[in-house]
Amino acid sequence: MADCITKNILDKNYTLGIAKEFEKERSSEKDFLIITNNSKIEKEFSNIILVDGDFKDVLKKTRDMVHIGYKMISYPLAASIRMMYSPTRSILISANPQEVDEISMEIIDDSIQKYDITMGQRNVDVRNRKDYEIIDYDLIISAIKENGFMKCINKI
């Protein structure tokens, strides 16, 4: 019983230590750029590349940035087919270009092809744009938090 209590206390202290480290290391706006066409994100962040266009235009701009050395942090496609109809999209990339990342290049090029295949003759759902903006905002906030958490974990 005492061993179990000691283990739980140690686990709790370890978890608290990670949480404190995460607070210090979490992503700050200098760590990433957001490529977006979402007006909600435009109002909230200063480190954005604003795209005047639709989902595919955001993918193309991301591809252009990846080809000059930026690395993708978040996955460019939505997790569900329904989100592919969204007129808005935000993608997290590294703040500074380095050498070209082959994996990011392959992912973004494949994503554009998959988007074209999936959309086919379908129309973007502009009627529900505000709802899609809220969902996209929540997804990018989650990606920012996860990026900060991964930075913290990689230091341990």
mmCIF file of C-alpha atoms in Angstrom:
data_model
loop_
_atom_site.group_PDB
_atom_site.id
_atom_site.type_symbol
_atom_site.label_atom_id
_atom_site.label_comp_id
_atom_site.label_asym_id
_atom_site.label_seq_id
_atom_site.Cartn_x
_atom_site.Cartn_y
_atom_site.Cartn_z
ATOM 1 C CA MET A 1 0.000 0.000 0.000
ATOM 2 C CA ALA A 2 2.779 2.433 0.933
ATOM 3 C CA ASP A 3 4.580 1.660 -2.340
ATOM 4 C CA CYS A 4 1.403 2.470 -4.252
ATOM 5 C CA ILE A 5 1.008 5.815 -2.441
ATOM 6 C CA THR A 6 4.677 6.673 -3.018
ATOM 7 C CA LYS A 7 4.354 5.799 -6.707
ATOM 8 C CA ASN A 8 1.245 7.996 -7.065
ATOM 9 C CA ILE A 9 2.985 10.916 -5.349
ATOM 10 C CA LEU A 10 6.010 10.513 -7.612
ATOM 11 C CA ASP A 11 3.779 10.252 -10.699
ATOM 12 C CA LYS A 12 1.883 13.369 -9.618
ATOM 13 C CA ASN A 13 5.129 15.300 -9.068
ATOM 14 C CA TYR A 14 6.450 14.124 -12.428
ATOM 15 C CA THR A 15 3.223 15.203 -14.147
ATOM 16 C CA LEU A 16 3.278 18.575 -12.377
ATOM 17 C CA GLY A 17 6.895 19.001 -13.435
ATOM 18 C CA ILE A 18 5.984 18.361 -17.058
ATOM 19 C CA ALA A 19 3.060 20.793 -16.787
ATOM 20 C CA LYS A 20 5.323 23.529 -15.371
ATOM 21 C CA GLU A 21 7.914 22.874 -18.064
ATOM 22 C CA PHE A 22 5.172 23.021 -20.678
ATOM 23 C CA GLU A 23 4.039 26.421 -19.415
ATOM 24 C CA LYS A 24 7.590 27.726 -19.854
ATOM 25 C CA GLU A 25 8.127 26.088 -23.236
ATOM 26 C CA ARG A 26 4.711 26.350 -24.845
ATOM 27 C CA SER A 27 4.605 27.760 -28.321
ATOM 28 C CA SER A 28 4.862 31.473 -28.594
ATOM 29 C CA GLU A 29 3.933 33.351 -31.734
ATOM 30 C CA LYS A 30 7.607 33.614 -32.682
ATOM 31 C CA ASP A 31 7.772 29.813 -33.093
ATOM 32 C CA PHE A 32 5.328 29.471 -35.990
ATOM 33 C CA LEU A 33 3.388 31.115 -38.789
ATOM 34 C CA ILE A 34 -0.235 30.478 -39.654
ATOM 35 C CA ILE A 35 -1.259 30.358 -43.282
ATOM 36 C CA THR A 36 -4.977 31.105 -43.244
ATOM 37 C CA ASN A 37 -8.002 32.559 -44.945
ATOM 38 C CA ASN A 38 -9.953 32.598 -41.664
ATOM 39 C CA SER A 39 -11.034 36.077 -40.527
ATOM 40 C CA LYS A 40 -11.332 34.871 -36.915
ATOM 41 C CA ILE A 41 -7.646 33.904 -36.885
ATOM 42 C CA GLU A 42 -6.718 37.130 -38.655
ATOM 43 C CA LYS A 43 -8.215 39.080 -35.723
ATOM 44 C CA GLU A 44 -6.511 36.941 -33.065
ATOM 45 C CA PHE A 45 -2.929 36.468 -34.303
ATOM 46 C CA SER A 46 -0.251 38.711 -35.760
ATOM 47 C CA ASN A 47 1.992 35.988 -37.174
ATOM 48 C CA ILE A 48 -0.185 35.064 -40.127
ATOM 49 C CA ILE A 49 0.083 34.866 -43.862
ATOM 50 C CA LEU A 50 -3.383 35.870 -44.984
ATOM 51 C CA VAL A 51 -4.614 34.177 -48.140
ATOM 52 C CA ASP A 52 -7.323 35.818 -50.203
ATOM 53 C CA GLY A 53 -9.036 32.696 -51.470
ATOM 54 C CA ASP A 54 -10.464 29.328 -50.524
ATOM 55 C CA PHE A 55 -9.208 26.100 -48.916
ATOM 56 C CA LYS A 56 -7.240 25.124 -52.029
ATOM 57 C CA ASP A 57 -5.580 28.541 -52.184
ATOM 58 C CA VAL A 58 -4.359 28.010 -48.598
ATOM 59 C CA LEU A 59 -2.949 24.631 -49.657
ATOM 60 C CA LYS A 60 -1.184 26.235 -52.634
ATOM 61 C CA LYS A 61 0.311 29.010 -50.497
ATOM 62 C CA THR A 62 1.507 26.391 -48.011
ATOM 63 C CA ARG A 63 3.097 24.453 -50.879
ATOM 64 C CA ASP A 64 4.880 27.619 -52.028
ATOM 65 C CA MET A 65 6.222 28.230 -48.511
ATOM 66 C CA VAL A 66 7.337 24.596 -48.092
ATOM 67 C CA HIS A 67 9.198 24.770 -51.414
ATOM 68 C CA ILE A 68 11.314 27.663 -50.087
ATOM 69 C CA GLY A 69 12.219 25.898 -46.834
ATOM 70 C CA TYR A 70 9.378 26.283 -44.343
ATOM 71 C CA LYS A 71 8.341 23.108 -42.545
ATOM 72 C CA MET A 72 4.732 22.125 -41.955
ATOM 73 C CA ILE A 73 3.803 21.693 -38.308
ATOM 74 C CA SER A 74 0.126 20.814 -38.732
ATOM 75 C CA TYR A 75 -1.384 18.461 -41.291
ATOM 76 C CA PRO A 76 -2.865 20.392 -44.226
ATOM 77 C CA LEU A 77 -6.060 18.388 -44.745
ATOM 78 C CA ALA A 78 -9.052 18.137 -42.473
ATOM 79 C CA ALA A 79 -9.671 14.962 -40.490
ATOM 80 C CA SER A 80 -13.158 14.440 -41.900
ATOM 81 C CA ILE A 81 -14.629 14.574 -45.387
ATOM 82 C CA ARG A 82 -17.254 17.091 -44.243
ATOM 83 C CA MET A 83 -14.522 19.585 -43.313
ATOM 84 C CA MET A 84 -13.197 19.397 -46.879
ATOM 85 C CA TYR A 85 -16.269 21.416 -47.908
ATOM 86 C CA SER A 86 -15.121 24.219 -45.634
ATOM 87 C CA PRO A 87 -14.236 27.494 -47.319
ATOM 88 C CA THR A 88 -11.669 28.201 -44.577
ATOM 89 C CA ARG A 89 -8.432 26.510 -43.625
ATOM 90 C CA SER A 90 -5.461 27.313 -41.429
ATOM 91 C CA ILE A 91 -2.116 25.528 -41.489
ATOM 92 C CA LEU A 92 0.741 25.880 -39.008
ATOM 93 C CA ILE A 93 4.267 26.153 -40.442
ATOM 94 C CA SER A 94 7.698 26.884 -38.981
ATOM 95 C CA ALA A 95 8.523 30.531 -38.355
ATOM 96 C CA ASN A 96 11.741 30.522 -40.351
ATOM 97 C CA PRO A 97 12.830 28.795 -43.540
ATOM 98 C CA GLN A 98 15.667 26.309 -43.393
ATOM 99 C CA GLU A 99 16.623 23.596 -45.833
ATOM 100 C CA VAL A 100 13.749 22.158 -47.848
ATOM 101 C CA ASP A 101 11.904 19.463 -45.900
ATOM 102 C CA GLU A 102 11.207 16.570 -48.270
ATOM 103 C CA ILE A 103 8.495 15.117 -46.029
ATOM 104 C CA SER A 104 6.589 18.417 -45.879
ATOM 105 C CA MET A 105 6.912 18.726 -49.665
ATOM 106 C CA GLU A 106 5.493 15.267 -50.247
ATOM 107 C CA ILE A 107 2.643 15.782 -47.772
ATOM 108 C CA ILE A 108 1.521 19.128 -49.202
ATOM 109 C CA ASP A 109 1.768 17.970 -52.828
ATOM 110 C CA ASP A 110 -0.232 14.815 -52.019
ATOM 111 C CA SER A 111 -2.748 16.882 -50.041
ATOM 112 C CA ILE A 112 -3.495 19.124 -53.005
ATOM 113 C CA GLN A 113 -4.095 16.056 -55.174
ATOM 114 C CA LYS A 114 -6.332 14.464 -52.520
ATOM 115 C CA TYR A 115 -8.287 17.701 -52.147
ATOM 116 C CA ASP A 116 -8.902 17.844 -55.906
ATOM 117 C CA ILE A 117 -10.007 14.199 -56.013
ATOM 118 C CA THR A 118 -12.262 14.516 -52.959
ATOM 119 C CA MET A 119 -13.921 17.727 -54.058
ATOM 120 C CA GLY A 120 -14.409 16.651 -57.674
ATOM 121 C CA GLN A 121 -17.582 18.396 -58.798
ATOM 122 C CA ARG A 122 -18.681 19.242 -55.248
ATOM 123 C CA ASN A 123 -19.156 22.829 -54.144
ATOM 124 C CA VAL A 124 -17.617 24.517 -51.144
ATOM 125 C CA ASP A 125 -20.163 25.164 -48.357
ATOM 126 C CA VAL A 126 -19.948 28.969 -48.121
ATOM 127 C CA ARG A 127 -23.360 29.179 -46.453
ATOM 128 C CA ASN A 128 -21.910 27.876 -43.173
ATOM 129 C CA ARG A 129 -18.642 29.848 -43.344
ATOM 130 C CA LYS A 130 -18.891 31.288 -39.816
ATOM 131 C CA ASP A 131 -19.356 27.813 -38.333
ATOM 132 C CA TYR A 132 -16.381 26.508 -40.288
ATOM 133 C CA GLU A 133 -14.293 29.460 -39.091
ATOM 134 C CA ILE A 134 -15.003 28.536 -35.469
ATOM 135 C CA ILE A 135 -14.072 24.895 -36.057
ATOM 136 C CA ASP A 136 -10.922 25.880 -37.962
ATOM 137 C CA TYR A 137 -9.982 28.264 -35.144
ATOM 138 C CA ASP A 138 -10.366 25.500 -32.543
ATOM 139 C CA LEU A 139 -8.273 23.138 -34.656
ATOM 140 C CA ILE A 140 -5.414 25.611 -35.070
ATOM 141 C CA ILE A 141 -5.415 26.428 -31.340
ATOM 142 C CA SER A 142 -5.146 22.707 -30.654
ATOM 143 C CA ALA A 143 -2.247 22.415 -33.119
ATOM 144 C CA ILE A 144 -0.452 25.332 -31.443
ATOM 145 C CA LYS A 145 -0.852 23.737 -28.014
ATOM 146 C CA GLU A 146 0.297 20.354 -29.298
ATOM 147 C CA ASN A 147 3.330 21.966 -30.917
ATOM 148 C CA GLY A 148 4.266 23.526 -27.564
ATOM 149 C CA PHE A 149 3.732 20.233 -25.760
ATOM 150 C CA MET A 150 5.926 18.361 -28.247
ATOM 151 C CA LYS A 151 8.698 20.936 -27.803
ATOM 152 C CA CYS A 152 8.504 20.315 -24.065
ATOM 153 C CA ILE A 153 8.491 16.516 -24.397
ATOM 154 C CA ASN A 154 11.458 16.574 -26.776
ATOM 155 C CA LYS A 155 13.506 18.390 -24.112
ATOM 156 C CA ILE A 156 12.890 15.687 -21.499
#
